[in-house]
Amino acid sequence: ETGVTQTPRHLVMGMTNKKSLKCEQHLGHNAMYWYKQSAKKPLELMFVYNFKEQTENNSVPSRFSPECPNSSHLFLHLHTLQPEDSALYLCASSQHLPSQGAGELFFGEGSRLTVL
Amino acid sequence: TQLLEQSPQFLSIQEGENLTVYCNSSSVFSSLQWYRQEPGEGPVLLVTVVTGGEVKKLKRLTFQFGDARKDSSLHITAAQPGDTGLYLCAGGRMTTGTASKLTFGTGTRLQVTL
């Protein structure tokens, strides 16, 4: 079983569709993240969950709705997206002590989203 | 906003050549990480440096954190096709919780050909 698993790997949706991305981590970590990776842009942090509580929302439009039912699962619900939302969405998890600064992020393989 | 600029953006070299990738910022970071991302996969951590001036070696890869903890470099000796990928630096900030606060760089795409 790989550390962080994302499904689906590829998704094509219309602007009026509702879909969800799923992420599952088998590493026992307490923090989970959604990142957006677009061409010619740095990885953009979208949401952070720590012990199932959302601790960061980087001004993400409300058409992206995260859900974290437990420390091992993270969802990203998508509705009425725009073509510019087409990107690779990466899920990650981590576990570290604050005194150690930023810990290692373990990424999934990503979900490639295309919005028509 | 903390920005991390990487240079060059693209690099195409032949097997056996040496190269250096730079990661620069005007901000100070508590730590600096380097990741490599291969096509169809997520980024994978290569190294973390936490002390200004620190140098770490990982086989043919040498990582350095600037004295002021604002910049970093990655040097690859005798590049191989297996080194092909997107190299990302990421600056870390101290947090009060157990979640990592990372700012990712703009990325350097490396292609090594035979």
PDB file of C-alpha atoms in Angstrom:
ATOM      1  CA  GLU A   1       0.000   0.000   0.000  1.00  0.00           C
ATOM      2  CA  THR A   2       1.541   3.313  -1.081  1.00  0.00           C
ATOM      3  CA  GLY A   3       1.801   6.142   1.456  1.00  0.00           C
ATOM      4  CA  VAL A   4      -0.641   8.648  -0.060  1.00  0.00           C
ATOM      5  CA  THR A   5      -3.249   7.527  -2.579  1.00  0.00           C
ATOM      6  CA  GLN A   6      -5.330   9.834  -4.739  1.00  0.00           C
ATOM      7  CA  THR A   7      -8.358   9.015  -6.858  1.00  0.00           C
ATOM      8  CA  PRO A   8      -9.254   9.521  -9.570  1.00  0.00           C
ATOM      9  CA  ARG A   9      -5.946  10.017 -11.374  1.00  0.00           C
ATOM     10  CA  HIS A  10      -7.689  11.790 -14.238  1.00  0.00           C
ATOM     11  CA  LEU A  11     -10.974  13.668 -14.303  1.00  0.00           C
ATOM     12  CA  VAL A  12     -12.740  15.576 -17.075  1.00  0.00           C
ATOM     13  CA  MET A  13     -15.769  17.596 -16.098  1.00  0.00           C
ATOM     14  CA  GLY A  14     -18.034  20.260 -17.455  1.00  0.00           C
ATOM     15  CA  MET A  15     -18.514  23.584 -15.757  1.00  0.00           C
ATOM     16  CA  THR A  16     -21.903  22.544 -14.345  1.00  0.00           C
ATOM     17  CA  ASN A  17     -20.794  19.168 -12.979  1.00  0.00           C
ATOM     18  CA  LYS A  18     -20.184  18.231  -9.355  1.00  0.00           C
ATOM     19  CA  LYS A  19     -17.331  15.856  -8.650  1.00  0.00           C
ATOM     20  CA  SER A  20     -15.003  14.974  -5.784  1.00  0.00           C
ATOM     21  CA  LEU A  21     -11.335  14.167  -5.436  1.00  0.00           C
ATOM     22  CA  LYS A  22     -10.306  11.695  -2.764  1.00  0.00           C
ATOM     23  CA  CYS A  23      -7.065  11.331  -0.845  1.00  0.00           C
ATOM     24  CA  GLU A  24      -6.100   8.655   1.655  1.00  0.00           C
ATOM     25  CA  GLN A  25      -2.882   8.439   3.649  1.00  0.00           C
ATOM     26  CA  HIS A  26      -1.574   5.267   5.314  1.00  0.00           C
ATOM     27  CA  LEU A  27       1.298   6.913   7.181  1.00  0.00           C
ATOM     28  CA  GLY A  28      -0.364   7.813  10.463  1.00  0.00           C
ATOM     29  CA  HIS A  29       0.193  11.529   9.861  1.00  0.00           C
ATOM     30  CA  ASN A  30      -1.943  14.202  11.477  1.00  0.00           C
ATOM     31  CA  ALA A  31      -1.738  16.929   8.830  1.00  0.00           C
ATOM     32  CA  MET A  32      -3.139  16.783   5.304  1.00  0.00           C
ATOM     33  CA  TYR A  33      -2.949  19.295   2.486  1.00  0.00           C
ATOM     34  CA  TRP A  34      -4.393  20.133  -0.918  1.00  0.00           C
ATOM     35  CA  TYR A  35      -2.062  21.792  -3.419  1.00  0.00           C
ATOM     36  CA  LYS A  36      -2.773  23.035  -6.941  1.00  0.00           C
ATOM     37  CA  GLN A  37      -0.070  22.645  -9.588  1.00  0.00           C
ATOM     38  CA  SER A  38      -0.555  24.633 -12.792  1.00  0.00           C
ATOM     39  CA  ALA A  39       1.813  25.093 -15.675  1.00  0.00           C
ATOM     40  CA  LYS A  40       4.243  27.971 -15.180  1.00  0.00           C
ATOM     41  CA  LYS A  41       3.139  28.577 -11.584  1.00  0.00           C
ATOM     42  CA  PRO A  42       4.624  27.459  -8.279  1.00  0.00           C
ATOM     43  CA  LEU A  43       2.772  24.860  -6.266  1.00  0.00           C
ATOM     44  CA  GLU A  44      -0.108  26.685  -4.596  1.00  0.00           C
ATOM     45  CA  LEU A  45      -1.254  25.666  -1.140  1.00  0.00           C
ATOM     46  CA  MET A  46      -5.050  25.516  -1.014  1.00  0.00           C
ATOM     47  CA  PHE A  47      -6.064  23.977   2.300  1.00  0.00           C
ATOM     48  CA  VAL A  48      -4.422  22.551   5.408  1.00  0.00           C
ATOM     49  CA  TYR A  49      -6.034  20.223   7.909  1.00  0.00           C
ATOM     50  CA  ASN A  50      -4.430  19.451  11.249  1.00  0.00           C
ATOM     51  CA  PHE A  51      -6.058  16.764  13.391  1.00  0.00           C
ATOM     52  CA  LYS A  52      -9.140  17.011  11.114  1.00  0.00           C
ATOM     53  CA  GLU A  53      -9.479  20.750  11.724  1.00  0.00           C
ATOM     54  CA  GLN A  54      -8.992  23.179   8.865  1.00  0.00           C
ATOM     55  CA  THR A  55      -6.126  25.458   9.809  1.00  0.00           C
ATOM     56  CA  GLU A  56      -5.556  27.235   6.528  1.00  0.00           C
ATOM     57  CA  ASN A  57      -7.612  28.337   3.558  1.00  0.00           C
ATOM     58  CA  ASN A  58      -5.484  30.291   1.108  1.00  0.00           C
ATOM     59  CA  SER A  59      -8.289  32.453  -0.295  1.00  0.00           C
ATOM     60  CA  VAL A  60      -9.584  29.540  -2.343  1.00  0.00           C
ATOM     61  CA  PRO A  61     -12.858  30.171  -4.236  1.00  0.00           C
ATOM     62  CA  SER A  62     -15.925  28.577  -2.687  1.00  0.00           C
ATOM     63  CA  ARG A  63     -16.394  26.321  -5.735  1.00  0.00           C
ATOM     64  CA  PHE A  64     -13.689  24.217  -4.033  1.00  0.00           C
ATOM     65  CA  SER A  65     -14.965  22.662  -0.820  1.00  0.00           C
ATOM     66  CA  PRO A  66     -12.663  20.482   1.291  1.00  0.00           C
ATOM     67  CA  GLU A  67     -13.746  17.815   3.732  1.00  0.00           C
ATOM     68  CA  CYS A  68     -11.646  15.917   6.251  1.00  0.00           C
ATOM     69  CA  PRO A  69     -13.708  13.275   8.071  1.00  0.00           C
ATOM     70  CA  ASN A  70     -10.663  11.818   9.855  1.00  0.00           C
ATOM     71  CA  SER A  71      -6.883  12.135   9.886  1.00  0.00           C
ATOM     72  CA  SER A  72      -6.492   9.586   7.095  1.00  0.00           C
ATOM     73  CA  HIS A  73      -8.962  10.893   4.529  1.00  0.00           C
ATOM     74  CA  LEU A  74      -9.283  14.169   2.685  1.00  0.00           C
ATOM     75  CA  PHE A  75     -11.747  15.142  -0.020  1.00  0.00           C
ATOM     76  CA  LEU A  76     -11.979  18.073  -2.382  1.00  0.00           C
ATOM     77  CA  HIS A  77     -15.525  18.657  -3.612  1.00  0.00           C
ATOM     78  CA  LEU A  78     -15.756  20.486  -6.918  1.00  0.00           C
ATOM     79  CA  HIS A  79     -18.742  22.347  -8.363  1.00  0.00           C
ATOM     80  CA  THR A  80     -19.294  24.928 -11.085  1.00  0.00           C
ATOM     81  CA  LEU A  81     -15.607  25.039 -11.894  1.00  0.00           C
ATOM     82  CA  GLN A  82     -14.019  27.235 -14.548  1.00  0.00           C
ATOM     83  CA  PRO A  83     -11.642  26.165 -17.342  1.00  0.00           C
ATOM     84  CA  GLU A  84      -8.804  27.975 -15.537  1.00  0.00           C
ATOM     85  CA  ASP A  85      -9.239  25.498 -12.668  1.00  0.00           C
ATOM     86  CA  SER A  86      -7.762  22.798 -14.890  1.00  0.00           C
ATOM     87  CA  ALA A  87      -4.599  21.638 -13.144  1.00  0.00           C
ATOM     88  CA  LEU A  88      -2.937  18.827 -11.238  1.00  0.00           C
ATOM     89  CA  TYR A  89      -4.333  18.652  -7.710  1.00  0.00           C
ATOM     90  CA  LEU A  90      -1.900  17.150  -5.246  1.00  0.00           C
ATOM     91  CA  CYS A  91      -2.695  15.827  -1.822  1.00  0.00           C
ATOM     92  CA  ALA A  92       0.021  15.577   0.810  1.00  0.00           C
ATOM     93  CA  SER A  93       0.428  14.561   4.428  1.00  0.00           C
ATOM     94  CA  SER A  94       3.020  15.269   7.095  1.00  0.00           C
ATOM     95  CA  GLN A  95       3.925  14.693  10.723  1.00  0.00           C
ATOM     96  CA  HIS A  96       6.490  16.785  12.505  1.00  0.00           C
ATOM     97  CA  LEU A  97       7.172  18.619  15.726  1.00  0.00           C
ATOM     98  CA  PRO A  98       6.879  22.442  15.675  1.00  0.00           C
ATOM     99  CA  SER A  99      10.388  22.835  17.052  1.00  0.00           C
ATOM    100  CA  GLN A 100      11.724  21.130  13.940  1.00  0.00           C
ATOM    101  CA  GLY A 101      10.273  23.684  11.560  1.00  0.00           C
ATOM    102  CA  ALA A 102       8.710  22.449   8.346  1.00  0.00           C
ATOM    103  CA  GLY A 103       8.532  18.687   8.135  1.00  0.00           C
ATOM    104  CA  GLU A 104       8.633  16.465   5.081  1.00  0.00           C
ATOM    105  CA  LEU A 105       5.562  16.416   2.887  1.00  0.00           C
ATOM    106  CA  PHE A 106       4.541  13.074   1.423  1.00  0.00           C
ATOM    107  CA  PHE A 107       2.643  13.645  -1.801  1.00  0.00           C
ATOM    108  CA  GLY A 108       0.195  11.519  -3.695  1.00  0.00           C
ATOM    109  CA  GLU A 109       0.490  11.077  -7.450  1.00  0.00           C
ATOM    110  CA  GLY A 110      -2.094  13.778  -8.077  1.00  0.00           C
ATOM    111  CA  SER A 111      -5.449  14.060  -9.811  1.00  0.00           C
ATOM    112  CA  ARG A 112      -5.242  15.644 -13.267  1.00  0.00           C
ATOM    113  CA  LEU A 113      -8.388  17.756 -13.665  1.00  0.00           C
ATOM    114  CA  THR A 114      -9.634  19.140 -16.975  1.00  0.00           C
ATOM    115  CA  VAL A 115     -12.604  21.503 -16.962  1.00  0.00           C
ATOM    116  CA  LEU A 116     -14.315  21.902 -20.327  1.00  0.00           C
TER     117      LEU A 116
ATOM    118  CA  THR B   1       4.204  37.182   0.163  1.00  0.00           C
ATOM    119  CA  GLN B   2       7.324  35.046   0.313  1.00  0.00           C
ATOM    120  CA  LEU B   3       8.553  34.216  -3.176  1.00  0.00           C
ATOM    121  CA  LEU B   4      11.181  31.665  -4.125  1.00  0.00           C
ATOM    122  CA  GLU B   5      12.688  32.164  -7.553  1.00  0.00           C
ATOM    123  CA  GLN B   6      14.480  29.240  -9.141  1.00  0.00           C
ATOM    124  CA  SER B   7      16.943  29.450 -11.992  1.00  0.00           C
ATOM    125  CA  PRO B   8      17.244  28.274 -14.587  1.00  0.00           C
ATOM    126  CA  GLN B   9      13.630  27.416 -15.400  1.00  0.00           C
ATOM    127  CA  PHE B  10      14.653  24.797 -17.950  1.00  0.00           C
ATOM    128  CA  LEU B  11      17.886  22.906 -18.414  1.00  0.00           C
ATOM    129  CA  SER B  12      18.703  20.324 -21.056  1.00  0.00           C
ATOM    130  CA  ILE B  13      22.107  18.677 -20.752  1.00  0.00           C
ATOM    131  CA  GLN B  14      23.912  15.554 -21.801  1.00  0.00           C
ATOM    132  CA  GLU B  15      24.793  12.650 -19.577  1.00  0.00           C
ATOM    133  CA  GLY B  16      27.988  13.268 -17.647  1.00  0.00           C
ATOM    134  CA  GLU B  17      27.696  17.038 -17.444  1.00  0.00           C
ATOM    135  CA  ASN B  18      27.545  18.979 -14.191  1.00  0.00           C
ATOM    136  CA  LEU B  19      24.866  21.515 -13.330  1.00  0.00           C
ATOM    137  CA  THR B  20      23.728  23.873 -10.593  1.00  0.00           C
ATOM    138  CA  VAL B  21      20.193  24.982  -9.804  1.00  0.00           C
ATOM    139  CA  TYR B  22      19.585  28.094  -7.714  1.00  0.00           C
ATOM    140  CA  CYS B  23      16.769  28.998  -5.363  1.00  0.00           C
ATOM    141  CA  ASN B  24      16.627  32.624  -4.211  1.00  0.00           C
ATOM    142  CA  SER B  25      14.389  34.677  -1.975  1.00  0.00           C
ATOM    143  CA  SER B  26      14.362  37.990  -0.155  1.00  0.00           C
ATOM    144  CA  SER B  27      12.817  36.239   2.847  1.00  0.00           C
ATOM    145  CA  VAL B  28      14.483  34.244   5.582  1.00  0.00           C
ATOM    146  CA  PHE B  29      13.366  30.661   6.077  1.00  0.00           C
ATOM    147  CA  SER B  30      13.812  28.359   9.051  1.00  0.00           C
ATOM    148  CA  SER B  31      14.524  25.467   6.713  1.00  0.00           C
ATOM    149  CA  LEU B  32      14.868  24.716   3.029  1.00  0.00           C
ATOM    150  CA  GLN B  33      13.776  21.556   1.311  1.00  0.00           C
ATOM    151  CA  TRP B  34      14.431  20.210  -2.176  1.00  0.00           C
ATOM    152  CA  TYR B  35      11.971  17.923  -3.938  1.00  0.00           C
ATOM    153  CA  ARG B  36      12.124  16.106  -7.266  1.00  0.00           C
ATOM    154  CA  GLN B  37       8.971  15.401  -9.240  1.00  0.00           C
ATOM    155  CA  GLU B  38       8.938  12.905 -12.092  1.00  0.00           C
ATOM    156  CA  PRO B  39       6.209  12.904 -14.769  1.00  0.00           C
ATOM    157  CA  GLY B  40       2.935  11.473 -13.514  1.00  0.00           C
ATOM    158  CA  GLU B  41       4.039  11.478  -9.897  1.00  0.00           C
ATOM    159  CA  GLY B  42       4.010  13.766  -6.887  1.00  0.00           C
ATOM    160  CA  PRO B  43       7.126  15.512  -5.574  1.00  0.00           C
ATOM    161  CA  VAL B  44       9.487  13.425  -3.432  1.00  0.00           C
ATOM    162  CA  LEU B  45      11.737  14.951  -0.785  1.00  0.00           C
ATOM    163  CA  LEU B  46      15.463  14.843  -1.516  1.00  0.00           C
ATOM    164  CA  VAL B  47      16.871  16.779   1.433  1.00  0.00           C
ATOM    165  CA  THR B  48      16.142  19.277   4.201  1.00  0.00           C
ATOM    166  CA  VAL B  49      18.708  21.864   5.312  1.00  0.00           C
ATOM    167  CA  VAL B  50      18.136  23.904   8.448  1.00  0.00           C
ATOM    168  CA  THR B  51      21.376  25.717   9.339  1.00  0.00           C
ATOM    169  CA  GLY B  52      22.779  28.730   7.468  1.00  0.00           C
ATOM    170  CA  GLY B  53      25.824  27.612   5.470  1.00  0.00           C
ATOM    171  CA  GLU B  54      24.909  23.952   5.782  1.00  0.00           C
ATOM    172  CA  VAL B  55      26.066  21.605   3.017  1.00  0.00           C
ATOM    173  CA  LYS B  56      24.554  18.163   2.509  1.00  0.00           C
ATOM    174  CA  LYS B  57      25.581  15.523   0.014  1.00  0.00           C
ATOM    175  CA  LEU B  58      23.383  12.806  -1.394  1.00  0.00           C
ATOM    176  CA  LYS B  59      25.501  10.671  -3.737  1.00  0.00           C
ATOM    177  CA  ARG B  60      26.065  12.951  -6.775  1.00  0.00           C
ATOM    178  CA  LEU B  61      23.841  15.734  -5.415  1.00  0.00           C
ATOM    179  CA  THR B  62      25.204  18.528  -3.214  1.00  0.00           C
ATOM    180  CA  PHE B  63      22.835  20.917  -1.460  1.00  0.00           C
ATOM    181  CA  GLN B  64      23.786  24.172   0.199  1.00  0.00           C
ATOM    182  CA  PHE B  65      21.784  26.546   2.365  1.00  0.00           C
ATOM    183  CA  GLY B  66      22.921  30.166   2.197  1.00  0.00           C
ATOM    184  CA  ASP B  67      24.500  31.760   5.259  1.00  0.00           C
ATOM    185  CA  ALA B  68      21.552  34.142   5.632  1.00  0.00           C
ATOM    186  CA  ARG B  69      19.030  31.325   5.049  1.00  0.00           C
ATOM    187  CA  LYS B  70      17.509  33.163   2.094  1.00  0.00           C
ATOM    188  CA  ASP B  71      18.873  31.058  -0.739  1.00  0.00           C
ATOM    189  CA  SER B  72      19.987  27.577  -1.642  1.00  0.00           C
ATOM    190  CA  SER B  73      21.682  25.697  -4.439  1.00  0.00           C
ATOM    191  CA  LEU B  74      21.607  22.174  -5.786  1.00  0.00           C
ATOM    192  CA  HIS B  75      24.635  20.884  -7.658  1.00  0.00           C
ATOM    193  CA  ILE B  76      24.536  17.637  -9.619  1.00  0.00           C
ATOM    194  CA  THR B  77      27.790  16.000 -10.678  1.00  0.00           C
ATOM    195  CA  ALA B  78      27.922  13.753 -13.729  1.00  0.00           C
ATOM    196  CA  ALA B  79      24.215  13.944 -14.473  1.00  0.00           C
ATOM    197  CA  GLN B  80      22.404  10.786 -15.545  1.00  0.00           C
ATOM    198  CA  PRO B  81      19.113  10.295 -17.424  1.00  0.00           C
ATOM    199  CA  GLY B  82      17.571   9.171 -14.134  1.00  0.00           C
ATOM    200  CA  ASP B  83      18.082  12.707 -12.805  1.00  0.00           C
ATOM    201  CA  THR B  84      15.486  14.011 -15.265  1.00  0.00           C
ATOM    202  CA  GLY B  85      12.573  15.705 -13.564  1.00  0.00           C
ATOM    203  CA  LEU B  86      11.191  18.869 -12.026  1.00  0.00           C
ATOM    204  CA  TYR B  87      13.261  20.140  -9.100  1.00  0.00           C
ATOM    205  CA  LEU B  88      11.412  22.198  -6.517  1.00  0.00           C
ATOM    206  CA  CYS B  89      12.828  24.100  -3.592  1.00  0.00           C
ATOM    207  CA  ALA B  90      10.549  24.878  -0.671  1.00  0.00           C
ATOM    208  CA  GLY B  91      11.127  27.282   2.185  1.00  0.00           C
ATOM    209  CA  GLY B  92       9.798  26.356   5.593  1.00  0.00           C
ATOM    210  CA  ARG B  93       8.534  28.508   8.428  1.00  0.00           C
ATOM    211  CA  MET B  94       8.199  27.652  12.086  1.00  0.00           C
ATOM    212  CA  THR B  95       4.667  26.772  13.114  1.00  0.00           C
ATOM    213  CA  THR B  96       2.845  26.329  16.387  1.00  0.00           C
ATOM    214  CA  GLY B  97       0.967  23.288  15.220  1.00  0.00           C
ATOM    215  CA  THR B  98       1.980  20.068  13.544  1.00  0.00           C
ATOM    216  CA  ALA B  99       1.385  21.217   9.976  1.00  0.00           C
ATOM    217  CA  SER B 100       4.239  22.215   7.690  1.00  0.00           C
ATOM    218  CA  LYS B 101       4.245  25.745   6.301  1.00  0.00           C
ATOM    219  CA  LEU B 102       6.084  25.535   3.013  1.00  0.00           C
ATOM    220  CA  THR B 103       6.453  28.054   0.188  1.00  0.00           C
ATOM    221  CA  PHE B 104       7.412  26.345  -3.048  1.00  0.00           C
ATOM    222  CA  GLY B 105       9.748  27.729  -5.661  1.00  0.00           C
ATOM    223  CA  THR B 106       8.992  28.261  -9.330  1.00  0.00           C
ATOM    224  CA  GLY B 107      10.690  24.981 -10.311  1.00  0.00           C
ATOM    225  CA  THR B 108      13.538  23.896 -12.583  1.00  0.00           C
ATOM    226  CA  ARG B 109      12.802  21.329 -15.240  1.00  0.00           C
ATOM    227  CA  LEU B 110      15.875  19.216 -15.968  1.00  0.00           C
ATOM    228  CA  GLN B 111      16.295  16.884 -18.911  1.00  0.00           C
ATOM    229  CA  VAL B 112      19.362  14.693 -19.177  1.00  0.00           C
ATOM    230  CA  THR B 113      19.916  12.957 -22.488  1.00  0.00           C
ATOM    231  CA  LEU B 114      22.273  10.168 -23.509  1.00  0.00           C
TER     232      LEU B 114
END
